Amino acid sequence: MANQVIRCKAAVAWEAGKPLSIEEIEVAPPKAHEVRIKIIATAVCHTDAYTLSGADPEGCFPVILGHEGAGIVESVGEGVTKVKAGDTVIPLYIPQCGECKFCLNPKTNLCQKIRVTQGKGLMPDGTSRFTCKGKSLFHFMGTSTFSEYTVVADISVAKIDPSAPLDKVCLLGCGISTGYGAVVNTAKVEPGSTCAVFGLGGVGLAVIMGCKVAGASRIIGIDINKDKFVKAKEFGASECINPQDFSKPIQEVLIEMTDGGVDYSFECIGNVKVMRAALEAAHKGWGVSVVVGVAASGEEISTRPFQLVTGRTWKGTAFGGWKSVESVPKLVSEYMSKKIKVNEFVTDNLSFDQINKAFDLMHSGKSIRTVLKM
C-alpha cells in the first residue's frame, strides 16, 4: 500500500466531552521525512481524557487521540533513513531531531523542531494525513495512536527490539517512562533516600518503581483511594497513607514521619494544591520536589518563598527527561532484561472497538492501564 491511501478504522473525537466514535478513515501516504505505522496496540492515558474533556488549551477537534502505542512501519516517505518498512517502533510525542539547540543540550529532552505544528494538531508541513467523511481530522501529540494506521514525523519514532511484546511496551510511549525517568533523570534519587509519591496511578507506580531501582530506603505512597495501596506496595512502596485520615495537612504528617521531611517528593496527579504539599514535605536544606502531573489550563502554583530560600528545590519533568529516540529502545531493553516492570501496569485488555469502556475503566480508578489490541 506504499504511496496509496489506506482505509482503516480509527476512534474519532468529533467534539469535546463526547464519546469517541469508531469510523472508517483515510490515511494518506507519508510525505518527505514522514513514517506511516500500522498500530498493533495502544493504551489509554489521562492526557487523552484531559484533551477530550475540552480543558486542554491546545485541544483541536475533530481529532484522533492516542499517544501510548506500538506498531510496525508500513511505509516511509522520501529522505527517511532511520527506519524502514517492517521495523518495530514506538511513536514519540516528544521527538528528537538531534539538531535543534534543545537536542544539542544535555540538560533537556524537549526537542522543539516540530513543536509549533504539533501543538496545532498538524504534520510539520502544516497539513493533516487523516480524513473522514470528507473532513480533515487533526493529529494529536504528533502520534494519534487511536487509529489502525497513523503517520508521524521521522524524528518522532523509536526503533525497538522486534521481539518485544507490543501490547506491553506500548506503555513505554508515555506513563511508565515518565514516572521512571522523573526519578532517575530529573531527581537523580540516590541509594538510601527517603521518597514520597503523591498519586498512585500508573505514573505514580512508575515513580515508586524508579525509587526502588535507585535504591531508596523508604518510599511513602500517598493517595485518597486506599484500594491503590496493595498495588503500590507490590511496586516497592514501604508504606502508604491517606491524607483524609489526618486532621493536619499532609506535609506536616510527612515531616513528622520522616524527622524533618523527605529527600525527594513527586507529584503525580496534576493538582496545584498537592504540588505545594509535595514541596513543603521536602526536607529543609536539600529536599527536591518534582512536578510530574499536568495541571489544568490556567492553574498556578504557590508557596511561601521561604520554602525555597531554606534550600528546597522545585523541578518539573516531561517524559521523564528521556531523549526519546535514543532512550526508548534502551527502556525496552531494560524491560526485556527484567530491570523494570511493564506487564504489571496492564490491568485490562480490550478490543479496539471497546475504547470508550477503556476510558470508563480509567475514570473509575480501578484500572492502571487498559491496552487495546487493534
Short mmCIF file of C-alpha atoms in Angstrom, two decimals:
data_model
loop_
_atom_site.label_atom_id
_atom_site.label_comp_id
_atom_site.label_asym_id
_atom_site.label_seq_id
_atom_site.Cartn_x
_atom_site.Cartn_y
_atom_site.Cartn_z
CA MET A 1 0.00 0.00 0.00
CA ALA A 2 3.04 2.29 -0.15
CA ASN A 3 2.17 5.59 -1.89
CA GLN A 4 -1.52 4.76 -1.64
CA VAL A 5 -4.27 5.96 0.66
CA ILE A 6 -5.16 3.34 3.30
CA ARG A 7 -8.72 2.97 4.57
CA CYS A 8 -8.87 1.76 8.15
CA LYS A 9 -10.66 2.06 11.48
CA ALA A 10 -9.94 4.89 13.91
CA ALA A 11 -11.55 6.26 17.05
CA VAL A 12 -12.52 9.82 16.17
CA ALA A 13 -13.21 12.52 18.76
CA TRP A 14 -15.65 14.69 16.81
CA GLU A 15 -16.10 17.16 19.67
CA ALA A 16 -15.06 17.77 23.27
CA GLY A 17 -16.85 15.88 26.03
CA LYS A 18 -18.41 13.26 23.75
CA PRO A 19 -17.53 9.53 23.50
CA LEU A 20 -15.17 8.51 20.72
CA SER A 21 -16.72 7.17 17.52
CA ILE A 22 -15.24 4.22 15.60
CA GLU A 23 -15.13 5.37 11.98
CA GLU A 24 -13.59 4.36 8.68
CA ILE A 25 -10.97 6.95 7.82
CA GLU A 26 -8.49 7.55 5.01
CA VAL A 27 -4.81 7.75 5.90
CA ALA A 28 -2.66 9.45 3.24
CA PRO A 29 0.80 8.09 2.40
CA PRO A 30 3.78 9.61 4.22
CA LYS A 31 5.41 12.69 2.71
CA ALA A 32 9.14 13.50 2.93
CA HIS A 33 10.58 12.71 6.37
CA GLU A 34 7.38 11.01 7.50
CA VAL A 35 6.62 7.42 8.54
CA ARG A 36 3.32 5.53 8.24
CA ILE A 37 2.85 2.97 11.01
CA LYS A 38 0.42 0.07 11.43
CA ILE A 39 -0.51 0.34 15.11
CA ILE A 40 -0.68 -3.07 16.82
CA ALA A 41 -1.54 -1.98 20.36
CA THR A 42 -2.32 1.28 22.15
CA ALA A 43 -3.15 2.25 25.72
CA VAL A 44 -5.40 4.95 27.15
CA CYS A 45 -3.76 7.67 29.28
CA HIS A 46 -5.17 10.52 31.39
CA THR A 47 -3.73 13.02 28.89
CA ASP A 48 -6.09 11.66 26.22
CA ALA A 49 -9.01 12.18 28.62
CA TYR A 50 -7.75 15.67 29.51
CA THR A 51 -7.86 16.77 25.87
CA LEU A 52 -11.17 15.00 25.22
CA SER A 53 -12.71 16.86 28.19
CA GLY A 54 -12.16 20.20 26.45
CA ALA A 55 -9.85 21.54 29.18
CA ASP A 56 -6.72 21.36 27.01
CA PRO A 57 -5.91 24.82 25.55
CA GLU A 58 -4.23 23.07 22.57
CA GLY A 59 -7.17 20.70 22.03
CA CYS A 60 -8.42 20.69 18.40
CA PHE A 61 -11.46 18.83 17.07
CA PRO A 62 -12.23 16.60 15.23
CA VAL A 63 -9.12 14.66 16.22
CA ILE A 64 -7.63 11.19 16.53
CA LEU A 65 -6.25 10.95 20.07
CA GLY A 66 -3.77 8.41 21.49
CA HIS A 67 -0.07 8.62 22.33
CA GLU A 68 0.87 5.32 24.02
CA GLY A 69 1.21 2.97 21.08
CA ALA A 70 3.47 0.50 19.32
CA GLY A 71 3.44 -0.92 15.82
CA ILE A 72 5.20 -1.82 12.59
CA VAL A 73 6.42 0.63 9.94
CA GLU A 74 4.20 0.21 6.85
CA SER A 75 6.00 2.69 4.58
CA VAL A 76 8.33 5.67 4.72
CA GLY A 77 8.49 8.96 2.87
CA GLU A 78 11.36 10.41 0.91
CA GLY A 79 14.55 11.06 2.90
CA VAL A 80 13.75 8.71 5.80
CA THR A 81 16.89 6.80 6.79
CA LYS A 82 16.48 5.79 10.46
CA VAL A 83 13.61 3.30 9.92
CA LYS A 84 12.28 1.17 7.06
CA ALA A 85 9.13 -0.82 6.27
CA GLY A 86 8.84 -3.78 8.65
CA ASP A 87 10.67 -2.17 11.59
CA THR A 88 9.08 -2.43 15.03
CA VAL A 89 8.58 1.04 16.51
CA ILE A 90 7.09 3.21 19.24
CA PRO A 91 5.72 6.64 18.17
CA LEU A 92 7.05 9.52 20.29
CA TYR A 93 5.12 12.58 21.44
CA ILE A 94 8.43 14.30 22.26
CA PRO A 95 10.61 13.92 19.17
CA GLN A 96 14.40 14.01 18.99
CA CYS A 97 15.75 15.69 15.88
CA GLY A 98 19.33 15.75 17.15
CA GLU A 99 19.91 19.17 15.58
CA CYS A 100 17.99 21.90 17.47
CA LYS A 101 19.61 23.68 20.41
CA PHE A 102 17.43 21.66 22.81
CA CYS A 103 18.59 18.32 21.38
CA LEU A 104 22.19 19.50 21.48
CA ASN A 105 21.88 20.46 25.16
CA PRO A 106 22.33 17.51 27.58
CA LYS A 107 20.19 19.32 30.18
CA THR A 108 16.85 18.82 28.37
CA ASN A 109 14.87 16.37 26.26
CA LEU A 110 12.42 18.96 24.88
CA CYS A 111 13.14 18.91 21.13
CA GLN A 112 11.44 21.96 19.56
CA LYS A 113 11.86 21.16 15.84
CA ILE A 114 8.14 20.48 15.18
CA ARG A 115 6.63 21.88 18.39
CA VAL A 116 4.54 24.61 16.72
CA THR A 117 2.81 22.42 14.14
CA GLN A 118 2.43 19.51 16.57
CA GLY A 119 0.68 21.84 19.02
CA LYS A 120 -1.76 22.81 16.27
CA GLY A 121 -2.60 19.16 15.52
CA LEU A 122 -0.80 19.17 12.17
CA MET A 123 2.12 17.45 10.46
CA PRO A 124 5.34 19.51 10.06
CA ASP A 125 4.20 20.84 6.66
CA GLY A 126 1.03 22.28 8.26
CA THR A 127 -1.43 19.71 6.88
CA SER A 128 -3.16 16.51 8.06
CA ARG A 129 -2.87 12.93 6.79
CA PHE A 130 -6.32 11.94 8.10
CA THR A 131 -9.73 12.43 6.51
CA CYS A 132 -13.16 11.06 7.44
CA LYS A 133 -16.48 11.65 5.68
CA GLY A 134 -14.78 14.30 3.58
CA LYS A 135 -13.49 16.21 6.62
CA SER A 136 -9.86 16.66 7.59
CA LEU A 137 -9.01 15.35 11.09
CA PHE A 138 -6.38 16.77 13.42
CA HIS A 139 -3.39 14.80 14.67
CA PHE A 140 -2.71 14.53 18.42
CA MET A 141 0.66 14.95 20.15
CA GLY A 142 2.34 14.03 16.86
CA THR A 143 1.28 10.38 17.32
CA SER A 144 -2.52 9.71 17.02
CA THR A 145 -2.32 6.05 18.03
CA PHE A 146 -6.11 5.53 18.23
CA SER A 147 -6.03 4.51 14.57
CA GLU A 148 -5.10 1.26 12.83
CA TYR A 149 -2.65 3.34 10.76
CA THR A 150 -1.03 6.64 11.65
CA VAL A 151 1.57 8.97 10.13
CA VAL A 152 4.32 10.57 12.23
CA ALA A 153 7.42 12.66 11.60
CA ASP A 154 10.56 10.55 11.21
CA ILE A 155 12.04 12.28 14.29
CA SER A 156 9.03 11.08 16.30
CA VAL A 157 9.67 7.35 16.12
CA ALA A 158 11.93 4.96 18.03
CA LYS A 159 13.04 1.66 16.50
CA ILE A 160 12.85 -1.10 19.13
CA ASP A 161 13.66 -4.77 19.65
CA PRO A 162 11.33 -6.70 17.28
CA SER A 163 10.89 -9.48 19.85
CA ALA A 164 9.31 -7.11 22.41
CA PRO A 165 5.57 -7.72 23.03
CA LEU A 166 3.88 -4.65 21.57
CA ASP A 167 0.81 -4.97 23.79
CA LYS A 168 3.15 -4.31 26.74
CA VAL A 169 5.89 -1.97 25.50
CA CYS A 170 3.33 0.44 24.04
CA LEU A 171 3.15 1.74 27.64
CA LEU A 172 6.73 2.99 27.35
CA GLY A 173 5.40 5.68 24.99
CA CYS A 174 4.31 7.79 27.97
CA GLY A 175 3.33 6.87 31.53
CA ILE A 176 5.94 4.35 32.68
CA SER A 177 8.82 6.22 31.02
CA THR A 178 7.62 9.50 32.55
CA GLY A 179 7.43 8.25 36.13
CA TYR A 180 10.60 6.17 36.00
CA GLY A 181 12.58 8.96 34.33
CA ALA A 182 11.35 11.55 36.86
CA VAL A 183 13.29 9.55 39.45
CA VAL A 184 16.46 8.55 37.61
CA ASN A 185 16.90 11.56 35.29
CA THR A 186 15.18 14.56 36.89
CA ALA A 187 15.51 13.95 40.63
CA LYS A 188 18.54 11.63 40.41
CA VAL A 189 17.48 9.78 43.58
CA GLU A 190 20.42 8.27 45.47
CA PRO A 191 20.59 4.97 47.37
CA GLY A 192 19.29 5.28 50.94
CA SER A 193 16.98 8.21 50.15
CA THR A 194 13.53 8.78 51.63
CA CYS A 195 10.86 9.44 48.99
CA ALA A 196 7.18 10.43 48.97
CA VAL A 197 4.95 9.76 45.94
CA PHE A 198 1.68 11.71 45.68
CA GLY A 199 -0.86 9.90 43.47
CA LEU A 200 -0.72 6.15 42.93
CA GLY A 201 -1.98 5.82 39.35
CA GLY A 202 0.18 4.48 36.54
CA VAL A 203 2.71 7.32 36.66
CA GLY A 204 2.92 7.21 40.47
CA LEU A 205 3.56 3.47 40.39
CA ALA A 206 6.31 4.04 37.82
CA VAL A 207 7.85 6.61 40.20
CA ILE A 208 7.76 4.06 43.02
CA MET A 209 9.41 1.52 40.73
CA GLY A 210 12.10 4.08 39.87
CA CYS A 211 12.73 4.88 43.55
CA LYS A 212 13.12 1.15 44.22
CA VAL A 213 15.54 0.71 41.29
CA ALA A 214 17.50 3.76 42.53
CA GLY A 215 17.89 2.16 45.97
CA ALA A 216 15.63 4.41 48.06
CA SER A 217 15.38 3.06 51.62
CA ARG A 218 11.88 4.39 52.35
CA ILE A 219 9.12 5.04 49.80
CA ILE A 220 5.86 6.51 51.10
CA GLY A 221 2.83 6.30 48.79
CA ILE A 222 0.05 8.88 49.23
CA ASP A 223 -3.47 8.63 47.78
CA ILE A 224 -7.05 9.22 48.88
CA ASN A 225 -8.04 5.88 47.30
CA LYS A 226 -6.94 3.13 49.71
CA ASP A 227 -7.68 0.48 47.08
CA LYS A 228 -4.43 1.53 45.38
CA PHE A 229 -2.23 0.71 48.39
CA VAL A 230 -1.82 -3.02 47.73
CA LYS A 231 -0.53 -2.42 44.20
CA ALA A 232 1.76 0.39 45.38
CA LYS A 233 3.39 -1.97 47.88
CA GLU A 234 3.85 -4.60 45.17
CA PHE A 235 5.80 -1.98 43.18
CA GLY A 236 8.01 -1.15 46.15
CA ALA A 237 6.24 1.32 48.46
CA SER A 238 7.30 0.67 52.06
CA GLU A 239 4.11 2.24 53.43
CA CYS A 240 1.02 4.09 52.17
CA ILE A 241 -1.08 6.81 53.77
CA ASN A 242 -4.39 8.53 53.04
CA PRO A 243 -4.42 12.32 53.63
CA GLN A 244 -8.08 12.07 54.64
CA ASP A 245 -7.08 10.03 57.71
CA PHE A 246 -5.36 13.05 59.31
CA SER A 247 -6.61 16.30 60.78
CA LYS A 248 -3.45 18.21 59.80
CA PRO A 249 -2.01 18.99 56.34
CA ILE A 250 -0.29 16.01 54.74
CA GLN A 251 3.03 17.85 54.53
CA GLU A 252 3.05 18.19 58.33
CA VAL A 253 2.28 14.48 58.68
CA LEU A 254 5.20 13.58 56.40
CA ILE A 255 7.59 15.95 58.20
CA GLU A 256 6.75 14.20 61.49
CA MET A 257 7.02 10.72 59.94
CA THR A 258 10.45 11.40 58.43
CA ASP A 259 12.20 13.58 61.02
CA GLY A 260 12.02 16.80 59.02
CA GLY A 261 10.77 15.80 55.59
CA VAL A 262 11.64 13.56 52.66
CA ASP A 263 14.71 13.79 50.47
CA TYR A 264 12.57 13.57 47.32
CA SER A 265 8.86 14.07 46.65
CA PHE A 266 6.91 13.53 43.43
CA GLU A 267 3.52 14.98 42.50
CA CYS A 268 1.84 12.63 40.01
CA ILE A 269 -1.72 14.00 39.93
CA GLY A 270 -1.75 17.46 38.34
CA ASN A 271 -3.29 19.19 41.38
CA VAL A 272 -1.65 22.51 42.28
CA LYS A 273 -2.53 22.21 45.99
CA VAL A 274 -0.86 18.80 46.09
CA MET A 275 2.18 20.26 44.29
CA ARG A 276 2.53 22.72 47.16
CA ALA A 277 2.14 19.97 49.75
CA ALA A 278 4.78 17.87 47.98
CA LEU A 279 7.29 20.74 48.00
CA GLU A 280 6.63 21.57 51.65
CA ALA A 281 7.06 17.88 52.60
CA ALA A 282 10.63 18.01 51.26
CA HIS A 283 13.45 18.32 53.81
CA LYS A 284 14.89 21.75 54.60
CA GLY A 285 18.33 22.29 53.12
CA TRP A 286 18.33 19.63 50.43
CA GLY A 287 14.82 18.34 49.65
CA VAL A 288 13.84 18.12 45.98
CA SER A 289 10.23 18.04 44.76
CA VAL A 290 9.40 17.07 41.18
CA VAL A 291 6.16 18.08 39.45
CA VAL A 292 5.20 15.18 37.17
CA GLY A 293 1.41 15.69 36.91
CA VAL A 294 -0.06 18.08 34.34
CA ALA A 295 -2.35 20.71 35.86
CA ALA A 296 -5.40 22.11 34.10
CA SER A 297 -5.06 25.15 31.86
CA GLY A 298 -4.68 28.43 33.74
CA GLU A 299 -3.70 26.88 37.09
CA GLU A 300 -0.83 28.44 39.05
CA ILE A 301 1.41 27.08 41.81
CA SER A 302 2.22 28.92 45.02
CA THR A 303 4.24 28.52 48.19
CA ARG A 304 6.00 30.82 50.63
CA PRO A 305 9.35 31.90 49.13
CA PHE A 306 10.92 30.92 52.45
CA GLN A 307 10.41 27.26 51.45
CA LEU A 308 12.87 27.77 48.59
CA VAL A 309 15.19 30.17 50.42
CA THR A 310 15.73 27.46 53.03
CA GLY A 311 17.08 25.02 50.50
CA ARG A 312 14.27 23.13 48.81
CA THR A 313 14.30 22.70 45.03
CA TRP A 314 11.18 22.63 42.84
CA LYS A 315 11.59 20.87 39.49
CA GLY A 316 9.40 19.71 36.63
CA THR A 317 9.74 16.88 34.14
CA ALA A 318 8.30 15.95 30.75
CA PHE A 319 8.53 12.35 29.51
CA GLY A 320 10.85 11.73 32.44
CA GLY A 321 13.70 13.68 30.86
CA TRP A 322 14.40 10.93 28.31
CA LYS A 323 15.85 11.99 24.96
CA SER A 324 13.27 9.90 23.19
CA VAL A 325 14.73 8.36 20.01
CA GLU A 326 17.85 7.13 21.78
CA SER A 327 16.29 6.28 25.17
CA VAL A 328 13.06 4.39 24.38
CA PRO A 329 14.92 1.43 22.79
CA LYS A 330 17.05 1.24 25.96
CA LEU A 331 13.91 1.26 28.12
CA VAL A 332 12.54 -1.63 26.05
CA SER A 333 15.82 -3.47 26.69
CA GLU A 334 15.55 -2.79 30.44
CA TYR A 335 12.06 -4.29 30.37
CA MET A 336 13.21 -7.33 28.36
CA SER A 337 16.02 -7.91 30.90
CA LYS A 338 13.51 -7.52 33.79
CA LYS A 339 15.18 -4.44 35.26
CA ILE A 340 11.87 -2.53 35.06
CA LYS A 341 8.27 -3.71 35.27
CA VAL A 342 5.80 -3.18 32.43
CA ASN A 343 3.41 -6.16 32.40
CA GLU A 344 2.29 -5.33 35.93
CA PHE A 345 0.84 -1.98 34.80
CA VAL A 346 -1.62 -3.67 32.42
CA THR A 347 -4.85 -4.32 34.32
CA ASP A 348 -7.21 -4.73 31.37
CA ASN A 349 -7.01 -5.83 27.74
CA LEU A 350 -9.83 -4.87 25.37
CA SER A 351 -10.51 -4.86 21.65
CA PHE A 352 -10.16 -1.53 19.84
CA ASP A 353 -13.92 -1.09 19.44
CA GLN A 354 -14.25 -1.09 23.26
CA ILE A 355 -12.20 2.09 23.56
CA ASN A 356 -14.90 4.05 25.39
CA LYS A 357 -15.02 1.30 28.01
CA ALA A 358 -11.26 1.80 28.47
CA PHE A 359 -11.90 5.47 29.31
CA ASP A 360 -14.64 4.44 31.77
CA LEU A 361 -12.24 2.00 33.48
CA MET A 362 -9.63 4.73 33.82
CA HIS A 363 -12.09 7.22 35.30
CA SER A 364 -13.35 4.57 37.77
CA GLY A 365 -9.89 4.41 39.39
CA LYS A 366 -9.95 0.62 39.21
CA SER A 367 -7.63 0.27 36.25
CA ILE A 368 -3.98 1.31 35.93
CA ARG A 369 -3.66 0.87 32.16
CA THR A 370 -6.02 -0.65 29.63
CA VAL A 371 -4.38 -1.88 26.43
CA LEU A 372 -6.38 -2.02 23.21
CA LYS A 373 -5.47 -4.59 20.57
CA MET A 374 -6.06 -3.19 17.10
#
